[in-house]
């Protein structure tokens, strides 16, 4: 009978071989000219990565690059479609779940990183549609680098340019959000011109759910999630509209769907009050 004590390095190698890789995090996308560039953080236990792409948020996603040993990927953008990308990590044991999605649309793409540390301008690194910090809105630590802090009082919000969604029909809006406390009808965003013309996303409706709603006149259409967002932790939230199908996602998982949406942002016209963290009802923040 023979036995051998294993060193730390050998134990780590065995652990890595038997463990599935962690899902890639902080996937980001940038475009220079006609080149799309993806990057992400290295995943624990990963030996390689796959990049997958789809023309629809919900997929299916097809592998466009496999066996990557770096944490970046580039391709040439040759069309005018919206593309969604995910990244997975692999090792000899398994493949991770898909990362959170990132997307690109050459026609209209607004990207507010909120990574500034001073001043009152939130720079749109894609289209130049910068946001303006109002009231006591300020910079704070985020899930990656910085974030914008909205204290819920004194018109603390980020104002976006007029008509920012006026030509949009199909869309994806996604963000990271962390709630310090829960107040009904708090807004993640609210784009509109009045209490009769708007589209908003709230983490807590009167039915205790995350909700997207859009209204033009008397007609309000909703997408309701299964639950409200929790406090004290970061959540990735997204809402998509494609034709008549609207879907809500939390952490990349579908939580609500409405397949009978007939309103889209273009129906709202040239909206004049486009806010992050503030409602068309001024008393609600």
PDB file of C-alpha atoms in Angstrom:
ATOM      1  CA  UNK A   1       0.000   0.000   0.000  1.00  0.00           C
ATOM      2  CA  UNK A   2       1.353   3.386  -0.969  1.00  0.00           C
ATOM      3  CA  UNK A   3       0.202   6.805   0.106  1.00  0.00           C
ATOM      4  CA  UNK A   4       1.424  10.267  -0.715  1.00  0.00           C
ATOM      5  CA  UNK A   5       0.751  13.626   0.908  1.00  0.00           C
ATOM      6  CA  UNK A   6      -0.452  16.142  -1.645  1.00  0.00           C
ATOM      7  CA  UNK A   7       0.989  19.618  -1.806  1.00  0.00           C
ATOM      8  CA  UNK A   8      -1.144  22.758  -1.984  1.00  0.00           C
ATOM      9  CA  UNK A   9      -0.621  23.088  -5.719  1.00  0.00           C
ATOM     10  CA  UNK A  10      -1.720  19.507  -6.388  1.00  0.00           C
ATOM     11  CA  UNK A  11      -4.811  19.926  -4.209  1.00  0.00           C
ATOM     12  CA  UNK A  12      -5.692  23.106  -6.120  1.00  0.00           C
ATOM     13  CA  UNK A  13      -5.290  21.273  -9.446  1.00  0.00           C
ATOM     14  CA  UNK A  14      -7.642  18.494  -8.317  1.00  0.00           C
ATOM     15  CA  UNK A  15     -10.165  21.043  -7.011  1.00  0.00           C
ATOM     16  CA  UNK A  16     -10.061  22.928 -10.308  1.00  0.00           C
ATOM     17  CA  UNK A  17     -10.504  19.750 -12.344  1.00  0.00           C
ATOM     18  CA  UNK A  18     -13.568  18.700 -10.345  1.00  0.00           C
ATOM     19  CA  UNK A  19     -15.250  22.102 -10.045  1.00  0.00           C
ATOM     20  CA  UNK A  20     -17.335  23.884 -12.692  1.00  0.00           C
ATOM     21  CA  UNK A  21     -16.066  27.316 -13.712  1.00  0.00           C
ATOM     22  CA  UNK A  22     -17.700  30.461 -12.377  1.00  0.00           C
ATOM     23  CA  UNK A  23     -19.931  32.499 -14.679  1.00  0.00           C
ATOM     24  CA  UNK A  24     -18.056  35.440 -16.255  1.00  0.00           C
ATOM     25  CA  UNK A  25     -18.829  38.798 -14.678  1.00  0.00           C
ATOM     26  CA  UNK A  26     -18.657  42.455 -15.709  1.00  0.00           C
ATOM     27  CA  UNK A  27     -18.993  41.771 -19.410  1.00  0.00           C
ATOM     28  CA  UNK A  28     -18.717  45.079 -21.263  1.00  0.00           C
ATOM     29  CA  UNK A  29     -19.078  46.092 -24.885  1.00  0.00           C
ATOM     30  CA  UNK A  30     -17.601  48.918 -26.936  1.00  0.00           C
ATOM     31  CA  UNK A  31     -17.628  49.843 -30.599  1.00  0.00           C
ATOM     32  CA  UNK A  32     -14.909  51.621 -32.567  1.00  0.00           C
ATOM     33  CA  UNK A  33     -15.795  52.183 -36.184  1.00  0.00           C
ATOM     34  CA  UNK A  34     -17.123  48.833 -37.361  1.00  0.00           C
ATOM     35  CA  UNK A  35     -15.357  46.798 -34.666  1.00  0.00           C
ATOM     36  CA  UNK A  36     -17.280  45.370 -31.703  1.00  0.00           C
ATOM     37  CA  UNK A  37     -15.084  44.688 -28.653  1.00  0.00           C
ATOM     38  CA  UNK A  38     -16.124  42.539 -25.695  1.00  0.00           C
ATOM     39  CA  UNK A  39     -14.226  42.171 -22.432  1.00  0.00           C
ATOM     40  CA  UNK A  40     -14.898  40.507 -19.086  1.00  0.00           C
ATOM     41  CA  UNK A  41     -13.259  39.568 -15.799  1.00  0.00           C
ATOM     42  CA  UNK A  42     -11.359  36.293 -15.545  1.00  0.00           C
ATOM     43  CA  UNK A  43     -13.520  33.534 -14.054  1.00  0.00           C
ATOM     44  CA  UNK A  44     -12.390  31.303 -11.237  1.00  0.00           C
ATOM     45  CA  UNK A  45     -11.621  27.737 -12.395  1.00  0.00           C
ATOM     46  CA  UNK A  46     -11.918  28.689 -16.084  1.00  0.00           C
ATOM     47  CA  UNK A  47      -9.460  27.474 -18.700  1.00  0.00           C
ATOM     48  CA  UNK A  48     -11.201  28.976 -21.727  1.00  0.00           C
ATOM     49  CA  UNK A  49     -14.250  30.999 -22.804  1.00  0.00           C
ATOM     50  CA  UNK A  50     -17.010  30.909 -25.396  1.00  0.00           C
ATOM     51  CA  UNK A  51     -18.670  34.001 -26.856  1.00  0.00           C
ATOM     52  CA  UNK A  52     -22.259  33.578 -28.044  1.00  0.00           C
ATOM     53  CA  UNK A  53     -24.522  35.913 -30.022  1.00  0.00           C
ATOM     54  CA  UNK A  54     -28.210  36.267 -30.817  1.00  0.00           C
ATOM     55  CA  UNK A  55     -30.450  38.749 -32.576  1.00  0.00           C
ATOM     56  CA  UNK A  56     -33.046  38.309 -29.787  1.00  0.00           C
ATOM     57  CA  UNK A  57     -32.665  38.950 -26.062  1.00  0.00           C
ATOM     58  CA  UNK A  58     -34.081  35.559 -25.105  1.00  0.00           C
ATOM     59  CA  UNK A  59     -31.978  33.725 -27.711  1.00  0.00           C
ATOM     60  CA  UNK A  60     -31.240  31.189 -28.954  1.00  0.00           C
ATOM     61  CA  UNK A  61     -27.535  32.059 -28.651  1.00  0.00           C
ATOM     62  CA  UNK A  62     -25.036  30.600 -31.097  1.00  0.00           C
ATOM     63  CA  UNK A  63     -21.329  30.224 -30.409  1.00  0.00           C
ATOM     64  CA  UNK A  64     -19.309  32.654 -32.536  1.00  0.00           C
ATOM     65  CA  UNK A  65     -15.954  32.119 -30.789  1.00  0.00           C
ATOM     66  CA  UNK A  66     -14.801  29.146 -28.715  1.00  0.00           C
ATOM     67  CA  UNK A  67     -11.726  28.108 -26.790  1.00  0.00           C
ATOM     68  CA  UNK A  68     -10.654  31.677 -26.058  1.00  0.00           C
ATOM     69  CA  UNK A  69      -7.869  31.861 -23.491  1.00  0.00           C
ATOM     70  CA  UNK A  70      -8.021  35.636 -23.100  1.00  0.00           C
ATOM     71  CA  UNK A  71     -10.776  37.750 -21.541  1.00  0.00           C
ATOM     72  CA  UNK A  72     -11.599  39.743 -24.672  1.00  0.00           C
ATOM     73  CA  UNK A  73     -13.003  39.258 -28.139  1.00  0.00           C
ATOM     74  CA  UNK A  74     -13.467  41.412 -31.252  1.00  0.00           C
ATOM     75  CA  UNK A  75     -15.558  41.054 -34.375  1.00  0.00           C
ATOM     76  CA  UNK A  76     -16.561  43.219 -37.308  1.00  0.00           C
ATOM     77  CA  UNK A  77     -20.101  44.590 -37.261  1.00  0.00           C
ATOM     78  CA  UNK A  78     -21.516  44.294 -40.770  1.00  0.00           C
ATOM     79  CA  UNK A  79     -25.250  44.877 -40.370  1.00  0.00           C
ATOM     80  CA  UNK A  80     -27.901  47.132 -38.887  1.00  0.00           C
ATOM     81  CA  UNK A  81     -29.487  44.632 -36.487  1.00  0.00           C
ATOM     82  CA  UNK A  82     -29.495  44.600 -32.713  1.00  0.00           C
ATOM     83  CA  UNK A  83     -27.137  41.918 -31.398  1.00  0.00           C
ATOM     84  CA  UNK A  84     -26.974  40.447 -27.921  1.00  0.00           C
ATOM     85  CA  UNK A  85     -23.870  38.749 -26.550  1.00  0.00           C
ATOM     86  CA  UNK A  86     -23.158  36.413 -23.625  1.00  0.00           C
ATOM     87  CA  UNK A  87     -19.939  34.786 -22.443  1.00  0.00           C
ATOM     88  CA  UNK A  88     -19.458  31.393 -20.790  1.00  0.00           C
ATOM     89  CA  UNK A  89     -16.442  29.929 -19.011  1.00  0.00           C
ATOM     90  CA  UNK A  90     -15.227  26.364 -19.505  1.00  0.00           C
ATOM     91  CA  UNK A  91     -12.841  23.833 -18.020  1.00  0.00           C
ATOM     92  CA  UNK A  92     -12.402  20.088 -18.467  1.00  0.00           C
ATOM     93  CA  UNK A  93     -15.299  19.462 -16.099  1.00  0.00           C
ATOM     94  CA  UNK A  94     -18.105  21.741 -17.292  1.00  0.00           C
ATOM     95  CA  UNK A  95     -19.330  24.974 -18.879  1.00  0.00           C
ATOM     96  CA  UNK A  96     -20.697  27.833 -16.794  1.00  0.00           C
ATOM     97  CA  UNK A  97     -24.088  29.431 -17.224  1.00  0.00           C
ATOM     98  CA  UNK A  98     -24.378  32.405 -19.574  1.00  0.00           C
ATOM     99  CA  UNK A  99     -23.150  35.766 -18.375  1.00  0.00           C
ATOM    100  CA  UNK A 100     -25.519  38.704 -18.211  1.00  0.00           C
ATOM    101  CA  UNK A 101     -26.301  39.943 -21.702  1.00  0.00           C
ATOM    102  CA  UNK A 102     -24.778  42.977 -23.372  1.00  0.00           C
ATOM    103  CA  UNK A 103     -26.124  44.423 -26.579  1.00  0.00           C
ATOM    104  CA  UNK A 104     -25.368  46.727 -29.465  1.00  0.00           C
ATOM    105  CA  UNK A 105     -27.525  48.555 -31.958  1.00  0.00           C
ATOM    106  CA  UNK A 106     -25.793  50.872 -34.393  1.00  0.00           C
ATOM    107  CA  UNK A 107     -28.991  52.855 -34.974  1.00  0.00           C
ATOM    108  CA  UNK A 108     -29.508  53.932 -31.343  1.00  0.00           C
ATOM    109  CA  UNK A 109     -27.347  53.085 -28.386  1.00  0.00           C
ATOM    110  CA  UNK A 110     -27.016  55.049 -25.145  1.00  0.00           C
ATOM    111  CA  UNK A 111     -24.476  53.916 -22.574  1.00  0.00           C
ATOM    112  CA  UNK A 112     -24.174  55.731 -19.245  1.00  0.00           C
ATOM    113  CA  UNK A 113     -21.359  54.128 -17.272  1.00  0.00           C
ATOM    114  CA  UNK A 114     -21.825  56.409 -14.234  1.00  0.00           C
ATOM    115  CA  UNK A 115     -18.116  56.009 -13.544  1.00  0.00           C
ATOM    116  CA  UNK A 116     -17.403  59.709 -13.030  1.00  0.00           C
ATOM    117  CA  UNK A 117     -16.067  60.877  -9.662  1.00  0.00           C
ATOM    118  CA  UNK A 118     -16.929  64.573  -9.785  1.00  0.00           C
ATOM    119  CA  UNK A 119     -19.060  67.129 -11.585  1.00  0.00           C
ATOM    120  CA  UNK A 120     -22.716  66.846 -12.566  1.00  0.00           C
ATOM    121  CA  UNK A 121     -22.458  65.272 -16.034  1.00  0.00           C
ATOM    122  CA  UNK A 122     -23.024  61.542 -16.632  1.00  0.00           C
ATOM    123  CA  UNK A 123     -21.307  60.974 -19.949  1.00  0.00           C
ATOM    124  CA  UNK A 124     -22.970  58.844 -22.617  1.00  0.00           C
ATOM    125  CA  UNK A 125     -19.952  57.087 -24.087  1.00  0.00           C
ATOM    126  CA  UNK A 126     -21.816  56.120 -27.249  1.00  0.00           C
ATOM    127  CA  UNK A 127     -24.176  58.771 -28.638  1.00  0.00           C
ATOM    128  CA  UNK A 128     -23.327  61.902 -26.669  1.00  0.00           C
ATOM    129  CA  UNK A 129     -26.750  61.962 -24.984  1.00  0.00           C
ATOM    130  CA  UNK A 130     -25.281  62.874 -21.605  1.00  0.00           C
ATOM    131  CA  UNK A 131     -27.244  62.902 -18.364  1.00  0.00           C
ATOM    132  CA  UNK A 132     -27.364  65.828 -15.928  1.00  0.00           C
ATOM    133  CA  UNK A 133     -27.269  65.167 -12.181  1.00  0.00           C
ATOM    134  CA  UNK A 134     -29.931  67.245 -10.408  1.00  0.00           C
ATOM    135  CA  UNK A 135     -30.476  68.183  -6.776  1.00  0.00           C
ATOM    136  CA  UNK A 136     -28.385  66.127  -4.380  1.00  0.00           C
ATOM    137  CA  UNK A 137     -27.515  63.388  -6.863  1.00  0.00           C
ATOM    138  CA  UNK A 138     -23.868  62.450  -6.351  1.00  0.00           C
ATOM    139  CA  UNK A 139     -21.218  59.859  -7.129  1.00  0.00           C
ATOM    140  CA  UNK A 140     -20.614  56.792  -4.985  1.00  0.00           C
ATOM    141  CA  UNK A 141     -19.069  53.328  -5.083  1.00  0.00           C
ATOM    142  CA  UNK A 142     -20.761  51.007  -7.575  1.00  0.00           C
ATOM    143  CA  UNK A 143     -20.775  47.335  -8.437  1.00  0.00           C
ATOM    144  CA  UNK A 144     -17.867  48.071 -10.754  1.00  0.00           C
ATOM    145  CA  UNK A 145     -16.002  51.363 -10.330  1.00  0.00           C
ATOM    146  CA  UNK A 146     -18.485  54.143  -9.534  1.00  0.00           C
ATOM    147  CA  UNK A 147     -22.248  54.648  -9.585  1.00  0.00           C
ATOM    148  CA  UNK A 148     -24.696  57.515  -9.235  1.00  0.00           C
ATOM    149  CA  UNK A 149     -26.312  57.973  -5.808  1.00  0.00           C
ATOM    150  CA  UNK A 150     -29.885  59.263  -5.614  1.00  0.00           C
ATOM    151  CA  UNK A 151     -31.140  59.993  -2.106  1.00  0.00           C
ATOM    152  CA  UNK A 152     -34.837  60.161  -2.951  1.00  0.00           C
ATOM    153  CA  UNK A 153     -35.340  63.800  -1.908  1.00  0.00           C
ATOM    154  CA  UNK A 154     -34.763  67.320  -3.233  1.00  0.00           C
ATOM    155  CA  UNK A 155     -35.286  66.265  -6.864  1.00  0.00           C
ATOM    156  CA  UNK A 156     -32.323  63.927  -6.698  1.00  0.00           C
ATOM    157  CA  UNK A 157     -32.243  62.458 -10.196  1.00  0.00           C
ATOM    158  CA  UNK A 158     -30.416  62.228 -13.518  1.00  0.00           C
ATOM    159  CA  UNK A 159     -32.117  64.152 -16.325  1.00  0.00           C
ATOM    160  CA  UNK A 160     -31.714  62.897 -19.906  1.00  0.00           C
ATOM    161  CA  UNK A 161     -32.218  64.877 -23.142  1.00  0.00           C
ATOM    162  CA  UNK A 162     -35.685  65.592 -24.518  1.00  0.00           C
ATOM    163  CA  UNK A 163     -37.062  63.058 -26.982  1.00  0.00           C
ATOM    164  CA  UNK A 164     -34.426  60.458 -26.121  1.00  0.00           C
ATOM    165  CA  UNK A 165     -36.882  57.642 -26.981  1.00  0.00           C
ATOM    166  CA  UNK A 166     -39.071  59.469 -29.512  1.00  0.00           C
ATOM    167  CA  UNK A 167     -38.011  57.367 -32.538  1.00  0.00           C
ATOM    168  CA  UNK A 168     -37.747  54.039 -30.727  1.00  0.00           C
ATOM    169  CA  UNK A 169     -40.158  51.125 -31.185  1.00  0.00           C
ATOM    170  CA  UNK A 170     -38.301  47.969 -30.161  1.00  0.00           C
ATOM    171  CA  UNK A 171     -35.823  48.460 -27.316  1.00  0.00           C
ATOM    172  CA  UNK A 172     -33.792  47.027 -24.472  1.00  0.00           C
ATOM    173  CA  UNK A 173     -33.141  49.085 -21.334  1.00  0.00           C
ATOM    174  CA  UNK A 174     -30.920  47.487 -18.707  1.00  0.00           C
ATOM    175  CA  UNK A 175     -29.193  48.692 -15.558  1.00  0.00           C
ATOM    176  CA  UNK A 176     -27.696  47.729 -12.223  1.00  0.00           C
ATOM    177  CA  UNK A 177     -29.560  49.088  -9.196  1.00  0.00           C
ATOM    178  CA  UNK A 178     -29.116  48.846  -5.423  1.00  0.00           C
ATOM    179  CA  UNK A 179     -31.917  50.005  -3.112  1.00  0.00           C
ATOM    180  CA  UNK A 180     -31.106  51.260   0.387  1.00  0.00           C
ATOM    181  CA  UNK A 181     -34.770  51.181   1.347  1.00  0.00           C
ATOM    182  CA  UNK A 182     -38.022  50.225  -0.318  1.00  0.00           C
ATOM    183  CA  UNK A 183     -40.700  52.815  -1.069  1.00  0.00           C
ATOM    184  CA  UNK A 184     -43.713  52.114  -3.239  1.00  0.00           C
ATOM    185  CA  UNK A 185     -43.557  53.655  -6.733  1.00  0.00           C
ATOM    186  CA  UNK A 186     -39.871  54.581  -6.490  1.00  0.00           C
ATOM    187  CA  UNK A 187     -38.605  55.004 -10.039  1.00  0.00           C
ATOM    188  CA  UNK A 188     -35.596  53.355 -11.625  1.00  0.00           C
ATOM    189  CA  UNK A 189     -36.456  55.463 -14.675  1.00  0.00           C
ATOM    190  CA  UNK A 190     -39.452  57.445 -15.899  1.00  0.00           C
ATOM    191  CA  UNK A 191     -39.502  58.930 -19.414  1.00  0.00           C
ATOM    192  CA  UNK A 192     -42.495  61.084 -20.335  1.00  0.00           C
ATOM    193  CA  UNK A 193     -44.083  64.510 -20.488  1.00  0.00           C
ATOM    194  CA  UNK A 194     -46.890  64.283 -17.917  1.00  0.00           C
ATOM    195  CA  UNK A 195     -48.886  61.889 -15.755  1.00  0.00           C
ATOM    196  CA  UNK A 196     -50.765  60.879 -18.914  1.00  0.00           C
ATOM    197  CA  UNK A 197     -47.709  60.241 -21.096  1.00  0.00           C
ATOM    198  CA  UNK A 198     -44.882  58.109 -19.723  1.00  0.00           C
ATOM    199  CA  UNK A 199     -42.963  54.854 -19.544  1.00  0.00           C
ATOM    200  CA  UNK A 200     -41.426  53.826 -16.238  1.00  0.00           C
ATOM    201  CA  UNK A 201     -39.789  51.016 -14.303  1.00  0.00           C
ATOM    202  CA  UNK A 202     -40.429  50.704 -10.568  1.00  0.00           C
ATOM    203  CA  UNK A 203     -38.936  48.143  -8.146  1.00  0.00           C
ATOM    204  CA  UNK A 204     -42.152  48.111  -6.064  1.00  0.00           C
ATOM    205  CA  UNK A 205     -45.727  48.494  -7.312  1.00  0.00           C
ATOM    206  CA  UNK A 206     -48.904  48.329  -5.231  1.00  0.00           C
ATOM    207  CA  UNK A 207     -48.952  44.591  -6.001  1.00  0.00           C
ATOM    208  CA  UNK A 208     -45.473  44.097  -4.460  1.00  0.00           C
ATOM    209  CA  UNK A 209     -43.836  43.466  -7.830  1.00  0.00           C
ATOM    210  CA  UNK A 210     -41.266  45.080 -10.050  1.00  0.00           C
ATOM    211  CA  UNK A 211     -43.233  46.704 -12.894  1.00  0.00           C
ATOM    212  CA  UNK A 212     -42.732  48.331 -16.261  1.00  0.00           C
ATOM    213  CA  UNK A 213     -45.598  50.481 -17.518  1.00  0.00           C
ATOM    214  CA  UNK A 214     -46.197  52.657 -20.568  1.00  0.00           C
ATOM    215  CA  UNK A 215     -49.122  55.039 -21.035  1.00  0.00           C
ATOM    216  CA  UNK A 216     -50.383  57.400 -23.696  1.00  0.00           C
ATOM    217  CA  UNK A 217     -53.657  59.026 -22.725  1.00  0.00           C
ATOM    218  CA  UNK A 218     -56.058  56.631 -21.014  1.00  0.00           C
ATOM    219  CA  UNK A 219     -54.315  53.423 -22.039  1.00  0.00           C
ATOM    220  CA  UNK A 220     -51.646  52.035 -19.655  1.00  0.00           C
ATOM    221  CA  UNK A 221     -49.985  48.735 -20.487  1.00  0.00           C
ATOM    222  CA  UNK A 222     -47.890  46.838 -17.957  1.00  0.00           C
ATOM    223  CA  UNK A 223     -45.326  44.091 -17.545  1.00  0.00           C
ATOM    224  CA  UNK A 224     -45.395  42.799 -13.968  1.00  0.00           C
ATOM    225  CA  UNK A 225     -42.697  40.698 -12.368  1.00  0.00           C
ATOM    226  CA  UNK A 226     -43.255  37.951  -9.831  1.00  0.00           C
ATOM    227  CA  UNK A 227     -41.837  39.908  -6.877  1.00  0.00           C
ATOM    228  CA  UNK A 228     -40.369  43.242  -5.806  1.00  0.00           C
ATOM    229  CA  UNK A 229     -36.633  43.910  -5.802  1.00  0.00           C
ATOM    230  CA  UNK A 230     -34.922  43.394  -2.467  1.00  0.00           C
ATOM    231  CA  UNK A 231     -32.880  46.033  -0.636  1.00  0.00           C
ATOM    232  CA  UNK A 232     -29.203  46.053   0.251  1.00  0.00           C
ATOM    233  CA  UNK A 233     -27.866  44.201  -2.795  1.00  0.00           C
ATOM    234  CA  UNK A 234     -27.180  44.906  -6.449  1.00  0.00           C
ATOM    235  CA  UNK A 235     -29.701  43.691  -9.022  1.00  0.00           C
ATOM    236  CA  UNK A 236     -29.421  43.608 -12.795  1.00  0.00           C
ATOM    237  CA  UNK A 237     -32.787  44.626 -14.238  1.00  0.00           C
ATOM    238  CA  UNK A 238     -33.802  44.789 -17.892  1.00  0.00           C
ATOM    239  CA  UNK A 239     -36.959  45.425 -19.868  1.00  0.00           C
ATOM    240  CA  UNK A 240     -37.290  44.582 -23.564  1.00  0.00           C
ATOM    241  CA  UNK A 241     -39.928  45.203 -26.199  1.00  0.00           C
ATOM    242  CA  UNK A 242     -39.982  43.445 -29.554  1.00  0.00           C
ATOM    243  CA  UNK A 243     -43.154  43.962 -31.552  1.00  0.00           C
ATOM    244  CA  UNK A 244     -45.997  43.255 -29.150  1.00  0.00           C
ATOM    245  CA  UNK A 245     -43.931  41.163 -26.718  1.00  0.00           C
ATOM    246  CA  UNK A 246     -42.547  42.871 -23.622  1.00  0.00           C
ATOM    247  CA  UNK A 247     -40.385  40.994 -21.118  1.00  0.00           C
ATOM    248  CA  UNK A 248     -38.938  41.877 -17.708  1.00  0.00           C
ATOM    249  CA  UNK A 249     -35.686  40.299 -16.538  1.00  0.00           C
ATOM    250  CA  UNK A 250     -33.986  40.260 -13.136  1.00  0.00           C
ATOM    251  CA  UNK A 251     -30.478  38.777 -12.937  1.00  0.00           C
ATOM    252  CA  UNK A 252     -30.929  37.702 -16.556  1.00  0.00           C
ATOM    253  CA  UNK A 253     -33.972  35.551 -15.711  1.00  0.00           C
ATOM    254  CA  UNK A 254     -37.419  36.323 -17.106  1.00  0.00           C
ATOM    255  CA  UNK A 255     -39.788  37.360 -14.305  1.00  0.00           C
ATOM    256  CA  UNK A 256     -42.673  38.862 -16.287  1.00  0.00           C
ATOM    257  CA  UNK A 257     -44.095  38.983 -19.811  1.00  0.00           C
ATOM    258  CA  UNK A 258     -46.864  40.746 -21.709  1.00  0.00           C
ATOM    259  CA  UNK A 259     -47.462  39.480 -25.249  1.00  0.00           C
ATOM    260  CA  UNK A 260     -50.121  42.083 -26.075  1.00  0.00           C
ATOM    261  CA  UNK A 261     -48.195  45.349 -25.949  1.00  0.00           C
ATOM    262  CA  UNK A 262     -49.445  47.835 -28.545  1.00  0.00           C
ATOM    263  CA  UNK A 263     -47.664  50.924 -27.183  1.00  0.00           C
ATOM    264  CA  UNK A 264     -43.993  51.699 -27.727  1.00  0.00           C
ATOM    265  CA  UNK A 265     -41.806  54.745 -26.924  1.00  0.00           C
ATOM    266  CA  UNK A 266     -42.440  56.405 -30.295  1.00  0.00           C
ATOM    267  CA  UNK A 267     -46.135  56.658 -29.367  1.00  0.00           C
ATOM    268  CA  UNK A 268     -45.179  59.046 -26.547  1.00  0.00           C
ATOM    269  CA  UNK A 269     -43.798  61.667 -28.920  1.00  0.00           C
ATOM    270  CA  UNK A 270     -41.082  64.157 -27.964  1.00  0.00           C
ATOM    271  CA  UNK A 271     -40.971  63.492 -24.224  1.00  0.00           C
ATOM    272  CA  UNK A 272     -39.664  66.424 -22.174  1.00  0.00           C
ATOM    273  CA  UNK A 273     -39.190  64.834 -18.750  1.00  0.00           C
ATOM    274  CA  UNK A 274     -36.816  61.900 -19.005  1.00  0.00           C
ATOM    275  CA  UNK A 275     -35.499  60.988 -15.587  1.00  0.00           C
ATOM    276  CA  UNK A 276     -33.527  58.313 -13.830  1.00  0.00           C
ATOM    277  CA  UNK A 277     -34.700  58.091 -10.223  1.00  0.00           C
ATOM    278  CA  UNK A 278     -37.643  60.499 -10.491  1.00  0.00           C
ATOM    279  CA  UNK A 279     -41.330  60.184 -11.339  1.00  0.00           C
ATOM    280  CA  UNK A 280     -43.760  62.190 -13.461  1.00  0.00           C
ATOM    281  CA  UNK A 281     -45.597  62.466 -10.141  1.00  0.00           C
ATOM    282  CA  UNK A 282     -43.177  64.916  -8.531  1.00  0.00           C
ATOM    283  CA  UNK A 283     -43.752  63.663  -5.004  1.00  0.00           C
ATOM    284  CA  UNK A 284     -42.519  60.184  -5.904  1.00  0.00           C
ATOM    285  CA  UNK A 285     -38.761  59.608  -6.209  1.00  0.00           C
TER     286      UNK A 285
END
